[in-house]
PDB file of C-alpha atoms and ligand atoms in Angstrom:
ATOM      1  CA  UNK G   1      48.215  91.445  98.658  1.00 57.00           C
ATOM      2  CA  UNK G   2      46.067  94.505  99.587  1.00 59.00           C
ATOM      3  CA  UNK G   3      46.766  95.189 103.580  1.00 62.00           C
ATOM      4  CA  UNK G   4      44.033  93.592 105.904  1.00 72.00           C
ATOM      5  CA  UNK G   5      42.063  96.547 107.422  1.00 87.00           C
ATOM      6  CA  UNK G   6      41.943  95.697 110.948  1.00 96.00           C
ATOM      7  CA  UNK G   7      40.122  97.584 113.457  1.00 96.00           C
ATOM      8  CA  UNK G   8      41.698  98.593 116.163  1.00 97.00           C
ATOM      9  CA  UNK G   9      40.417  97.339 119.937  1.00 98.00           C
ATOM     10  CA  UNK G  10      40.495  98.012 123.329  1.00 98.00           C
ATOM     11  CA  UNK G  11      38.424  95.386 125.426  1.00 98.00           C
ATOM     12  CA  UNK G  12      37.914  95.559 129.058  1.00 98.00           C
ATOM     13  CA  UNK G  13      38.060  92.050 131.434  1.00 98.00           C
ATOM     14  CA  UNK G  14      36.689  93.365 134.713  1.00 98.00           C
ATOM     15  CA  UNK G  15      36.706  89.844 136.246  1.00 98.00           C
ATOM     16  CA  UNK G  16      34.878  88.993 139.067  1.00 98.00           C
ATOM     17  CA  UNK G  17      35.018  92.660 140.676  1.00 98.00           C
ATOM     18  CA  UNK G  18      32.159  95.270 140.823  1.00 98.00           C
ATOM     19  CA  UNK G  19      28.830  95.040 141.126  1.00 98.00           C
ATOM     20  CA  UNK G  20      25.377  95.969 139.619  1.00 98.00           C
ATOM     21  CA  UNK G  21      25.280  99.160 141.891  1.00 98.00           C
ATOM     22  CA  UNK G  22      28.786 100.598 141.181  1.00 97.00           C
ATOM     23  CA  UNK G  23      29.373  98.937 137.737  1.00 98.00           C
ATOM     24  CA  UNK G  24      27.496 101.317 135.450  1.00 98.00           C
ATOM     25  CA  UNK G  25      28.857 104.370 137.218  1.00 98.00           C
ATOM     26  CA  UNK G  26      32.566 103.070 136.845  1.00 98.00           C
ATOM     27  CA  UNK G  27      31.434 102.204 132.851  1.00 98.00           C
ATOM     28  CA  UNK G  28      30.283 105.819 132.049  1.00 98.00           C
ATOM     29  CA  UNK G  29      33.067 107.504 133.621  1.00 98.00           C
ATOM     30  CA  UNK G  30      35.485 104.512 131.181  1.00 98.00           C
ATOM     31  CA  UNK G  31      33.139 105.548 128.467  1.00 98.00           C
ATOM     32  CA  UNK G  32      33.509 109.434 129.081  1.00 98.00           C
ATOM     33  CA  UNK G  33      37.060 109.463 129.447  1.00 98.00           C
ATOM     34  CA  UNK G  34      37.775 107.259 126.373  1.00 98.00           C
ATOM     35  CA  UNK G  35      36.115 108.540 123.593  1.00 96.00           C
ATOM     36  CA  UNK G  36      37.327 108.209 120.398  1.00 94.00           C
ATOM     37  CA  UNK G  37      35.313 107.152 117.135  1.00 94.00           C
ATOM     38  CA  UNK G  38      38.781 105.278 116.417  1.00 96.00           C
ATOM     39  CA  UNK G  39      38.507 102.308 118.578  1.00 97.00           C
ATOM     40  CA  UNK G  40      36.468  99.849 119.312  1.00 98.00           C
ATOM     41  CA  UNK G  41      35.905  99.659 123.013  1.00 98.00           C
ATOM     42  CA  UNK G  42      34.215  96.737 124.901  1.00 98.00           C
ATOM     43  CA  UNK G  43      33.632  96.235 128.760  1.00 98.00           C
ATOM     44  CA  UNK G  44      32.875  92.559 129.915  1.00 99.00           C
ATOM     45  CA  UNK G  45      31.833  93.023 133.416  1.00 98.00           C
ATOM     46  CA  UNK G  46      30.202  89.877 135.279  1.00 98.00           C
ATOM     47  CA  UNK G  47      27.360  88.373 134.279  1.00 98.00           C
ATOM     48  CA  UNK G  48      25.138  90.133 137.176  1.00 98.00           C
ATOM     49  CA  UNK G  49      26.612  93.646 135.804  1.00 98.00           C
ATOM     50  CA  UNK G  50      25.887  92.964 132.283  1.00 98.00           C
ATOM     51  CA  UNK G  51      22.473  94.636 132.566  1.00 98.00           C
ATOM     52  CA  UNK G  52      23.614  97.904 134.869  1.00 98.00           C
ATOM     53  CA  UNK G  53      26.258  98.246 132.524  1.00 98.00           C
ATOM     54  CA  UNK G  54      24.170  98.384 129.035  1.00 98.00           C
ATOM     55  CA  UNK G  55      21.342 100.391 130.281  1.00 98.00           C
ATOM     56  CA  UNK G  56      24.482 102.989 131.592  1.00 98.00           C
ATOM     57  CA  UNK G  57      26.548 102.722 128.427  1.00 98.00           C
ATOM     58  CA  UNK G  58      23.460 103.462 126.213  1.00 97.00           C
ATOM     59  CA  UNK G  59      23.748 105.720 123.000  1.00 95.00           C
ATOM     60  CA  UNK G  60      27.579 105.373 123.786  1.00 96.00           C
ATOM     61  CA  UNK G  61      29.546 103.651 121.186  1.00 96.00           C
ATOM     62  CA  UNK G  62      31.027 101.071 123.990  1.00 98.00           C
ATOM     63  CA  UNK G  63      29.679  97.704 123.559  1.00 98.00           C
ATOM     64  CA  UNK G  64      29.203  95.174 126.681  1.00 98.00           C
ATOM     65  CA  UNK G  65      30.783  91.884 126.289  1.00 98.00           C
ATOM     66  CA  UNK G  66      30.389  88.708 129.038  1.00 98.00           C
ATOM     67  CA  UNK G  67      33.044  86.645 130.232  1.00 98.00           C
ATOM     68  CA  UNK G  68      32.254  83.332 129.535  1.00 98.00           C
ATOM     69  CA  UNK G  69      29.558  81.076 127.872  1.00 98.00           C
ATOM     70  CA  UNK G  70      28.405  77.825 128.250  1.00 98.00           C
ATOM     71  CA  UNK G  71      29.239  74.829 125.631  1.00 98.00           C
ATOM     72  CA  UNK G  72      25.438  73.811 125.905  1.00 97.00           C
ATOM     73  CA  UNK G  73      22.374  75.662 124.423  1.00 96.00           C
ATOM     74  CA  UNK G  74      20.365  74.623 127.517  1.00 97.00           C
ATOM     75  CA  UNK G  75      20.005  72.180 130.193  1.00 98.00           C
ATOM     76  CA  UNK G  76      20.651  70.963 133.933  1.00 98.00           C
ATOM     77  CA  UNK G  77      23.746  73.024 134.206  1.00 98.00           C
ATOM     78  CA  UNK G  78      23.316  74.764 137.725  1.00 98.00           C
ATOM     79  CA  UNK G  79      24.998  77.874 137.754  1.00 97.00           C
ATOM     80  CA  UNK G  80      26.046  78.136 134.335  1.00 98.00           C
ATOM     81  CA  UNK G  81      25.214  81.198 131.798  1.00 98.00           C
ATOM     82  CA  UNK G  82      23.885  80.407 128.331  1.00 98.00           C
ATOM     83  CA  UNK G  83      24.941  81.911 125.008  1.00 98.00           C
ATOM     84  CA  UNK G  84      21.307  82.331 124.275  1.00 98.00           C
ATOM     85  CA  UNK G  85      20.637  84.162 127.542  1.00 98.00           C
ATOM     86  CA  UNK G  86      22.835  86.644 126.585  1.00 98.00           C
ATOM     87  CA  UNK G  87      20.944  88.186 123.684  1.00 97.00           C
ATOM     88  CA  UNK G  88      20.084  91.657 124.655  1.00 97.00           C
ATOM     89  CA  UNK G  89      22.661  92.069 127.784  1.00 98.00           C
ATOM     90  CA  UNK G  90      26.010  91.139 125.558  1.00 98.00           C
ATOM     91  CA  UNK G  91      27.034  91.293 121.959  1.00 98.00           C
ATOM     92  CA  UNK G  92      30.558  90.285 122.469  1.00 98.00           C
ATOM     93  CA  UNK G  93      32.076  87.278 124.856  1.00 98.00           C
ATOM     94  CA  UNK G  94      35.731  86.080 125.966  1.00 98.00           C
ATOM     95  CA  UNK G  95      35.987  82.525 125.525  1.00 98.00           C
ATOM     96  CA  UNK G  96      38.754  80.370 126.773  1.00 98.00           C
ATOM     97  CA  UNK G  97      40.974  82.514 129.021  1.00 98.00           C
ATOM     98  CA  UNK G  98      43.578  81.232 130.722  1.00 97.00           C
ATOM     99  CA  UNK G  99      42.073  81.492 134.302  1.00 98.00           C
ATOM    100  CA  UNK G 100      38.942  79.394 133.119  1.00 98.00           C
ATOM    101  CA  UNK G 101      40.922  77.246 131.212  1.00 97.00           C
ATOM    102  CA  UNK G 102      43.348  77.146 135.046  1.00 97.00           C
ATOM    103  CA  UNK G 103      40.390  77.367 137.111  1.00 97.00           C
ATOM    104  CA  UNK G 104      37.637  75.311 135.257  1.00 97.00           C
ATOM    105  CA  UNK G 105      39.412  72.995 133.381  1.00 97.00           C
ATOM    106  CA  UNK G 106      38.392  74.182 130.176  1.00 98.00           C
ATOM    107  CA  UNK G 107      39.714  72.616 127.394  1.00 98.00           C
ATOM    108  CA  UNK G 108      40.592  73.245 123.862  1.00 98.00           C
ATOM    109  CA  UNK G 109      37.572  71.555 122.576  1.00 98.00           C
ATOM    110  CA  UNK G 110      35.113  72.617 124.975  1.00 98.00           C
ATOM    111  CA  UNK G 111      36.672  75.963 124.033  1.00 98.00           C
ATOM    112  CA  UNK G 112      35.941  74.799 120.006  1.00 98.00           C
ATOM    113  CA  UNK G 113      32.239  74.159 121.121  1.00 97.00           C
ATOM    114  CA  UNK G 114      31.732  77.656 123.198  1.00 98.00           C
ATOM    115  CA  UNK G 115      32.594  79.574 119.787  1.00 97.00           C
ATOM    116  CA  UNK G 116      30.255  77.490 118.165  1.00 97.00           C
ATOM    117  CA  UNK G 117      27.381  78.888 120.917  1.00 97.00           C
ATOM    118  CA  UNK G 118      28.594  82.601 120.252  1.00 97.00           C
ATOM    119  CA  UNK G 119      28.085  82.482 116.757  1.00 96.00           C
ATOM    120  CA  UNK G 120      24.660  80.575 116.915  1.00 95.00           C
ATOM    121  CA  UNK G 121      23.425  84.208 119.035  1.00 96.00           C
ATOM    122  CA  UNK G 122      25.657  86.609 117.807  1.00 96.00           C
ATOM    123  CA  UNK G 123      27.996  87.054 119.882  1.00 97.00           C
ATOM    124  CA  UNK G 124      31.696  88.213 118.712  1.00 98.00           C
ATOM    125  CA  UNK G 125      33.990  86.004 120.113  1.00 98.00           C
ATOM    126  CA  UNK G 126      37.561  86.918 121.938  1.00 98.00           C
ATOM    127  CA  UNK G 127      39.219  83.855 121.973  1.00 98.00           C
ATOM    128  CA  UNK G 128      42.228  83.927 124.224  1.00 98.00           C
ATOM    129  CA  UNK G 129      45.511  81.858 123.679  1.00 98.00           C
ATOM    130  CA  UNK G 130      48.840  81.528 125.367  1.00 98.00           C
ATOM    131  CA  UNK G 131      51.409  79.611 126.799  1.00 98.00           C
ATOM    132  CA  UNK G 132      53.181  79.112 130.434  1.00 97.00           C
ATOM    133  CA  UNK G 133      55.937  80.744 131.569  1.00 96.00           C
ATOM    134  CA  UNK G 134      57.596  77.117 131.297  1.00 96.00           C
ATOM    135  CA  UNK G 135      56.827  76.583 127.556  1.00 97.00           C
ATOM    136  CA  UNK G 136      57.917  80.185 126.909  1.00 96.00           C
ATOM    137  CA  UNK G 137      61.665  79.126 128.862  1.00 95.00           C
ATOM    138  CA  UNK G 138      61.470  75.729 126.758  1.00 97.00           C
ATOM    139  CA  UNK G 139      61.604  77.487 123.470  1.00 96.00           C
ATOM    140  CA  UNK G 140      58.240  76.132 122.884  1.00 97.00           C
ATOM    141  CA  UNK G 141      56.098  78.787 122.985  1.00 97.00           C
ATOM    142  CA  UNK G 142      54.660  78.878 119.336  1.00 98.00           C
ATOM    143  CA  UNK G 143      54.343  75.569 119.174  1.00 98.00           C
ATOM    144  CA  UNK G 144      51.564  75.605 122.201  1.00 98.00           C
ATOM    145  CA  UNK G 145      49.688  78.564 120.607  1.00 98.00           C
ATOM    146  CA  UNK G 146      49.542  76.754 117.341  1.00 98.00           C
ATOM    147  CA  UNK G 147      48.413  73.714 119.047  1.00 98.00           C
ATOM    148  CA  UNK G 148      45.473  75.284 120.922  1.00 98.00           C
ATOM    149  CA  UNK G 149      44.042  76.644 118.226  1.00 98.00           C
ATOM    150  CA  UNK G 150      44.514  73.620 115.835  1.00 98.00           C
ATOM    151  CA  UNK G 151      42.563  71.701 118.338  1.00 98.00           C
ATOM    152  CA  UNK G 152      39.917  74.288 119.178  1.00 98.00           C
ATOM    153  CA  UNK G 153      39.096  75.124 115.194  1.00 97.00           C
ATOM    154  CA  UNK G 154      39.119  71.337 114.824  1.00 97.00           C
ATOM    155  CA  UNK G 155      36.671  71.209 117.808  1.00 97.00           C
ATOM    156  CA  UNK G 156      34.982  74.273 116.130  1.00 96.00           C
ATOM    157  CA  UNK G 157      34.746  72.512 112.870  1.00 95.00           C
ATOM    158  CA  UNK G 158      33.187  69.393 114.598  1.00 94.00           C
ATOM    159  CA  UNK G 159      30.157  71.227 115.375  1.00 89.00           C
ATOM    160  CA  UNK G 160      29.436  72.111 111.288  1.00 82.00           C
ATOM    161  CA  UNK G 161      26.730  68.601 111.329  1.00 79.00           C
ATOM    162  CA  UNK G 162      24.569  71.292 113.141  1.00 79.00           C
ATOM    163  CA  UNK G 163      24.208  72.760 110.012  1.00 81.00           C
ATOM    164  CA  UNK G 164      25.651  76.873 109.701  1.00 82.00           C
ATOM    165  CA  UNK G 165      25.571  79.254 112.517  1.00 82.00           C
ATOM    166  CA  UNK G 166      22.796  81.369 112.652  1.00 82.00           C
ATOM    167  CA  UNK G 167      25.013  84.875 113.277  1.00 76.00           C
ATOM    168  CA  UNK G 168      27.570  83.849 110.485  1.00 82.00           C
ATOM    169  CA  UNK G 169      30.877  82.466 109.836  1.00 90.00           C
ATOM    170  CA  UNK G 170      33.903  82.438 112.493  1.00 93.00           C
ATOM    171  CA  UNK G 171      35.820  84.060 109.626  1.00 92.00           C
ATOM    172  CA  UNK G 172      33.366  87.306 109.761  1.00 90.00           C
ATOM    173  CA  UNK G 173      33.746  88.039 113.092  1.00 93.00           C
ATOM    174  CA  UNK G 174      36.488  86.045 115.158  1.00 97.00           C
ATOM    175  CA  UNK G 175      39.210  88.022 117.410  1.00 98.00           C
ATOM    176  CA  UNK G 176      41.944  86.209 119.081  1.00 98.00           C
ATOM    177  CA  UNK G 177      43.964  87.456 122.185  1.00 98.00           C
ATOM    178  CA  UNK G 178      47.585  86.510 122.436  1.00 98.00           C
ATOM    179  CA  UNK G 179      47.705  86.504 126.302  1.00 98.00           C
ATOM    180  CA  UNK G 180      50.800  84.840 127.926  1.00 97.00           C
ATOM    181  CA  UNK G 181      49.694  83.051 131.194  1.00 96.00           C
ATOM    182  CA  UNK G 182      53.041  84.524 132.687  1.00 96.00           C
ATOM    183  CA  UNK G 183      52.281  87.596 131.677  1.00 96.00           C
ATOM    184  CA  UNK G 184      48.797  88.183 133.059  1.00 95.00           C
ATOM    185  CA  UNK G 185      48.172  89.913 136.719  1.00 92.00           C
ATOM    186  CA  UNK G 186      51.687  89.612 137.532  1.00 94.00           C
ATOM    187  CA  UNK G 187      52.839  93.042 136.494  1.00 93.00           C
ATOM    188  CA  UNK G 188      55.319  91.190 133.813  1.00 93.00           C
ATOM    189  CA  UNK G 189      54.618  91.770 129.824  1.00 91.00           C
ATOM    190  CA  UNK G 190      55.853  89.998 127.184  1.00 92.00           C
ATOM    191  CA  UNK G 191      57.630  92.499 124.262  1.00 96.00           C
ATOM    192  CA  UNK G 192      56.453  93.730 121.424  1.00 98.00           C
ATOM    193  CA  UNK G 193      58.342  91.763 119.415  1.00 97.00           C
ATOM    194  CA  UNK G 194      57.231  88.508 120.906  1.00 97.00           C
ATOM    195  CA  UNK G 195      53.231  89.731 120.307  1.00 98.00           C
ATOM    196  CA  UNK G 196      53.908  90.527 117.312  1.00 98.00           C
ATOM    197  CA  UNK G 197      55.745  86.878 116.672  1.00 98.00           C
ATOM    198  CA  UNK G 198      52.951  85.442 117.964  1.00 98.00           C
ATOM    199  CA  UNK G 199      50.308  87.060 116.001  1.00 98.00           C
ATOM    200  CA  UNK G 200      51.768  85.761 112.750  1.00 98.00           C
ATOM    201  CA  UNK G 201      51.979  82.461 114.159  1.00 98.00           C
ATOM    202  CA  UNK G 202      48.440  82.674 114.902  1.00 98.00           C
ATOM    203  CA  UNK G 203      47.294  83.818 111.742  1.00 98.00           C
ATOM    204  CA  UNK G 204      49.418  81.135 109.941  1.00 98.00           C
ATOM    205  CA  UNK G 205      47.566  78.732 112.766  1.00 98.00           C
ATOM    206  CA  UNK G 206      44.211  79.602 111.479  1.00 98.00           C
ATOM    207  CA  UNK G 207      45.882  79.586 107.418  1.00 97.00           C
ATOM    208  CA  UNK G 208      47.046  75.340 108.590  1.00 96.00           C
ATOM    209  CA  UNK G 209      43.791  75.085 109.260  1.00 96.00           C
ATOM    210  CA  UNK G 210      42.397  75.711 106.383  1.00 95.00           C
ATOM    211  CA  UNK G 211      41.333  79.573 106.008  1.00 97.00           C
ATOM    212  CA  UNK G 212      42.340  81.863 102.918  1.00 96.00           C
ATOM    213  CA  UNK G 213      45.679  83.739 103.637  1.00 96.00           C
ATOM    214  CA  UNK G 214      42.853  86.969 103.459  1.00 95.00           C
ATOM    215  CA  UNK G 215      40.886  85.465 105.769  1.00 96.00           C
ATOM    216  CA  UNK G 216      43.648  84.703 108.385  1.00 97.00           C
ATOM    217  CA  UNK G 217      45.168  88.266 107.857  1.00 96.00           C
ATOM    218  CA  UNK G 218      41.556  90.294 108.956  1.00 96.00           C
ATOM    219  CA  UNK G 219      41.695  88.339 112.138  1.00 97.00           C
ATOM    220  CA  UNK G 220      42.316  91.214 114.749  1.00 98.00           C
ATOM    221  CA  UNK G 221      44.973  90.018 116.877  1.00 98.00           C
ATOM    222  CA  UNK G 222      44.856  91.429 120.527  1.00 98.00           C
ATOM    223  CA  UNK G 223      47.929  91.384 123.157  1.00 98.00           C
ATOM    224  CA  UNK G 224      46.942  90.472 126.895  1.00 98.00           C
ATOM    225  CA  UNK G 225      48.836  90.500 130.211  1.00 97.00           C
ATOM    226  CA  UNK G 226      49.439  93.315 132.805  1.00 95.00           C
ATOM    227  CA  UNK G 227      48.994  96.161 130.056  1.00 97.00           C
ATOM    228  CA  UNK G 228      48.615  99.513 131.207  1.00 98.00           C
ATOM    229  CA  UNK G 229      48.697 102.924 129.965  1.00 98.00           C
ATOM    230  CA  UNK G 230      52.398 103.169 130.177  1.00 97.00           C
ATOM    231  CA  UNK G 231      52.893  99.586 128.361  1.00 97.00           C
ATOM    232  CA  UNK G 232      50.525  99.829 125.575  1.00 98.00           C
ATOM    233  CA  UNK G 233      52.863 101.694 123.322  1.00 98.00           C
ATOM    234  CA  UNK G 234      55.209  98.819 123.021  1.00 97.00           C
ATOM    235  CA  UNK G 235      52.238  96.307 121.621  1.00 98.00           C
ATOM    236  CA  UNK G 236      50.455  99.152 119.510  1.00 98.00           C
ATOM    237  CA  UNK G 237      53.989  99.828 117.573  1.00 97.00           C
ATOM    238  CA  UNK G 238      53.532  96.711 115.880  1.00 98.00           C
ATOM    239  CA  UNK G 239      51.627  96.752 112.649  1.00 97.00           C
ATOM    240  CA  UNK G 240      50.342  93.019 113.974  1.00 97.00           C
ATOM    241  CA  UNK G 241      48.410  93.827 117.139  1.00 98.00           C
ATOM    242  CA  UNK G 242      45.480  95.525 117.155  1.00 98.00           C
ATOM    243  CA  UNK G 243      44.378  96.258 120.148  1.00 98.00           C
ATOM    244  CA  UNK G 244      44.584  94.865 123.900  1.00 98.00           C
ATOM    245  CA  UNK G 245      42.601  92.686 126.455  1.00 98.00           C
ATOM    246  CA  UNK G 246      42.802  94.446 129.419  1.00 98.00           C
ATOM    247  CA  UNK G 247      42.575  93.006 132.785  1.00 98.00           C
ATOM    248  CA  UNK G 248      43.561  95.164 136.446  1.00 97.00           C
ATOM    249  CA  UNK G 249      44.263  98.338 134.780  1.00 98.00           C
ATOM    250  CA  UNK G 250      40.743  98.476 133.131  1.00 98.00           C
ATOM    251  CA  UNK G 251      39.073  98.983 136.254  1.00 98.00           C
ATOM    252  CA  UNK G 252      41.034 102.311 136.425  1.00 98.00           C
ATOM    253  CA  UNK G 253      39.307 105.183 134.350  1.00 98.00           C
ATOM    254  CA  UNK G 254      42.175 106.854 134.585  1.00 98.00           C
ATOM    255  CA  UNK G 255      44.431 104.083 133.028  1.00 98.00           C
ATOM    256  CA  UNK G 256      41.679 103.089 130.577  1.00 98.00           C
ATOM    257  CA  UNK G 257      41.808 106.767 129.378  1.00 98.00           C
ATOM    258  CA  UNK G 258      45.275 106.813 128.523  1.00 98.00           C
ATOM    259  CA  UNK G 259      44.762 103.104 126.777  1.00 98.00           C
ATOM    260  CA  UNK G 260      42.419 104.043 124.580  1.00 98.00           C
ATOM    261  CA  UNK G 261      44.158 107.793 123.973  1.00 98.00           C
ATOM    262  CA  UNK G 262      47.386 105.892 122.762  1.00 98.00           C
ATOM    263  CA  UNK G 263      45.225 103.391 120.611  1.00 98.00           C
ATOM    264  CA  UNK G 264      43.454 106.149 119.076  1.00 97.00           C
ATOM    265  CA  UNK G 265      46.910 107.343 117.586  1.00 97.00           C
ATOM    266  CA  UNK G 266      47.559 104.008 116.234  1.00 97.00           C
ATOM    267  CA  UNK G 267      43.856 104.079 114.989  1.00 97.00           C
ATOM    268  CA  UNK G 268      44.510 107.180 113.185  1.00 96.00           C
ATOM    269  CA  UNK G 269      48.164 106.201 111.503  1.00 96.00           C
ATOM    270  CA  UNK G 270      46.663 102.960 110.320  1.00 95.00           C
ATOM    271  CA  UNK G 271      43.743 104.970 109.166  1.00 94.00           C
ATOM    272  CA  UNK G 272      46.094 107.237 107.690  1.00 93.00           C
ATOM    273  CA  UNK G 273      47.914 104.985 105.968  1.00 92.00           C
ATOM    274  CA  UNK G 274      44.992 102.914 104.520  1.00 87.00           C
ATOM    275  CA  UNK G 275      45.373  99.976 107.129  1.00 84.00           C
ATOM    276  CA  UNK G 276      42.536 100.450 109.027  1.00 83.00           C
ATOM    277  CA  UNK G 277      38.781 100.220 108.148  1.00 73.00           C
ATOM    278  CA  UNK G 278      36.942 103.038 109.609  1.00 71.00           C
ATOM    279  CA  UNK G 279      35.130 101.790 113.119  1.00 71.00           C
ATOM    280  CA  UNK G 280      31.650 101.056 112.277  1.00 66.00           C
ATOM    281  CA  UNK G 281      29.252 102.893 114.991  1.00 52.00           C
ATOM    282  CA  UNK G 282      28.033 100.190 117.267  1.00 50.00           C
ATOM    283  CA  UNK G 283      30.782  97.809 116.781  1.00 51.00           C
TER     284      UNK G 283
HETATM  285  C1  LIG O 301      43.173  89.481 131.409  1.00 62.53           C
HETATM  286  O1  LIG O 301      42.422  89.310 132.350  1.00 62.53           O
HETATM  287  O2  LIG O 301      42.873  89.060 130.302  1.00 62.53           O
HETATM  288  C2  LIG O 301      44.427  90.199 131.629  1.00 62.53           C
HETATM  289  C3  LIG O 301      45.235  90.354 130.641  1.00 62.53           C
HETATM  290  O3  LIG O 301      44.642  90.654 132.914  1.00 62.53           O
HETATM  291  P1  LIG O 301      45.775  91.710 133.358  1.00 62.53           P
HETATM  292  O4  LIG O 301      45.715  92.870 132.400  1.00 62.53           O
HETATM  293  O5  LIG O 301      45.401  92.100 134.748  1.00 62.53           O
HETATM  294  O6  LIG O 301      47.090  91.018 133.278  1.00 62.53           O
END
């Protein structure tokens, strides 16, 4: 088979720190120190940053991303953040990471039915998987990944009666990040070797659920959890990650610069070596 040409991506998860005065400042300097036509960089800052962060990042080639979406187009949800809403501030969203899924209860088919509200408004969807440190001790590790995103592609799938997505199929524009729950703000990474495990498992997950083996193998596959300049390398080595979800160390420029500048490399060996598709402008 002809090798899937992944891009190559460094997203940013800025949590629930800054703030619309000092978030577009901290985005340009990310922006300035990082650049590279290579990689494809997003920052999801908070929701009430999303606007100070886009105005500062314009005619960069860093898109904005948001942190969460609802499961509902609309509705008497106090305090909750439409897909729809998002048009204009956010062309990229994390769905389903671990501290929502921790914090909020999410589950694997309320997951299903938030990437169903990305790709009715365009959003590209990071869709975060990974299992405890318990499962990972139980040998069970894989099977937990495989089962979370059985049951959110079946949840996914459920929502097809609304007839097709208006900004295209999951296939086109789906990216998943592996992120261990162990592994993330705790200063503890998994290995390479285990990410890169992972990310066949998941590509085989979305193949048992029915996509073409091409399909499954142009998923971008991301590694999350306490990556920093200094770890990257490790995750990047493997031909089966392709990028990193970054949470503490992407509110560092510094750290952020030396992410991306190792990235880049990988960007340009895959490039190099015909692995890679070139990084559209405005990805
Ligand atoms: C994350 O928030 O997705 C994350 C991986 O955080 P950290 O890099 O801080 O572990």
């Amino acid at each position: 088979m002809i090798p899937a040409m992944r891009p190559v991506i460094i997203a940013a998860n800025w949590k629930m720190h800054t703030d619309p005065t000092t978030a577009g400042q901290l985005a340009v300097a990310i922006a300035g120190a990082s650049e590279t036509p290579l990689v494809v960089r997003v920052i999801c800052p908070p929701f009430v940053c999303l606007d100070a962060v886009g105005r500062a990042l314009a005619g960069r080639d860093v898109a904005v991303g948001a942190q969460n979406v609802h499961a509902e187009e609309a509705g008497a949800y106090t305090g909750e953040v439409a897909a729809g809403m998002l048009v204009g501030l956010a062309s990229w969203a994390i769905i389903g990471h671990s501290e929502r899924r921790r914090d909020e209860g999410e589950t694997d088919e309320l997951i299903g039915r938030k990437l169903r509200r990305c790709l009715d408004h365009g959003l590209r969807p990071i869709l975060c998987v990974g299992e405890q440190l318990s499962d990972r001790e139980a040998g069970r590790a894989t099977a937990v990944v495989r089962g979370q995103l059985a049951a959110v592609l079946a949840s996914f799938a459920a929502q097809a009666a609304a007839g097709p997505a208006a900004g295209g199929t999951l296939e086109d524009g789906l990216v998943i990040a592996y992120e261990p729950v162990w592994a993330i703000g705790t200063g503890r990474t998994a290995s390479g070797a285990d990410a890169a495990e992972m990310a066949d498992v998941i590509r085989g997950a979305l193949e048992a659920a029915g996509w073409s083996a091409r399909a499954a193998e142009a998923v971008p596959v991301l590694y999350g959890g306490s990556v920093t300049s200094a770890a990257i390398g490790e995750f990047l080595a493997e031909p089966a990650i392709d990028g990193a979800l970054v949470g503490g160390a992407s509110l560092k420029v510094d750290e952020m610069a030396g992410i991306v500048a190792r990235a880049g490399l990988t960007a340009a060996a895959r490039l190099a070596a015909g692995t890679m598709r070139p990084v559209e402008t405005g990805s």
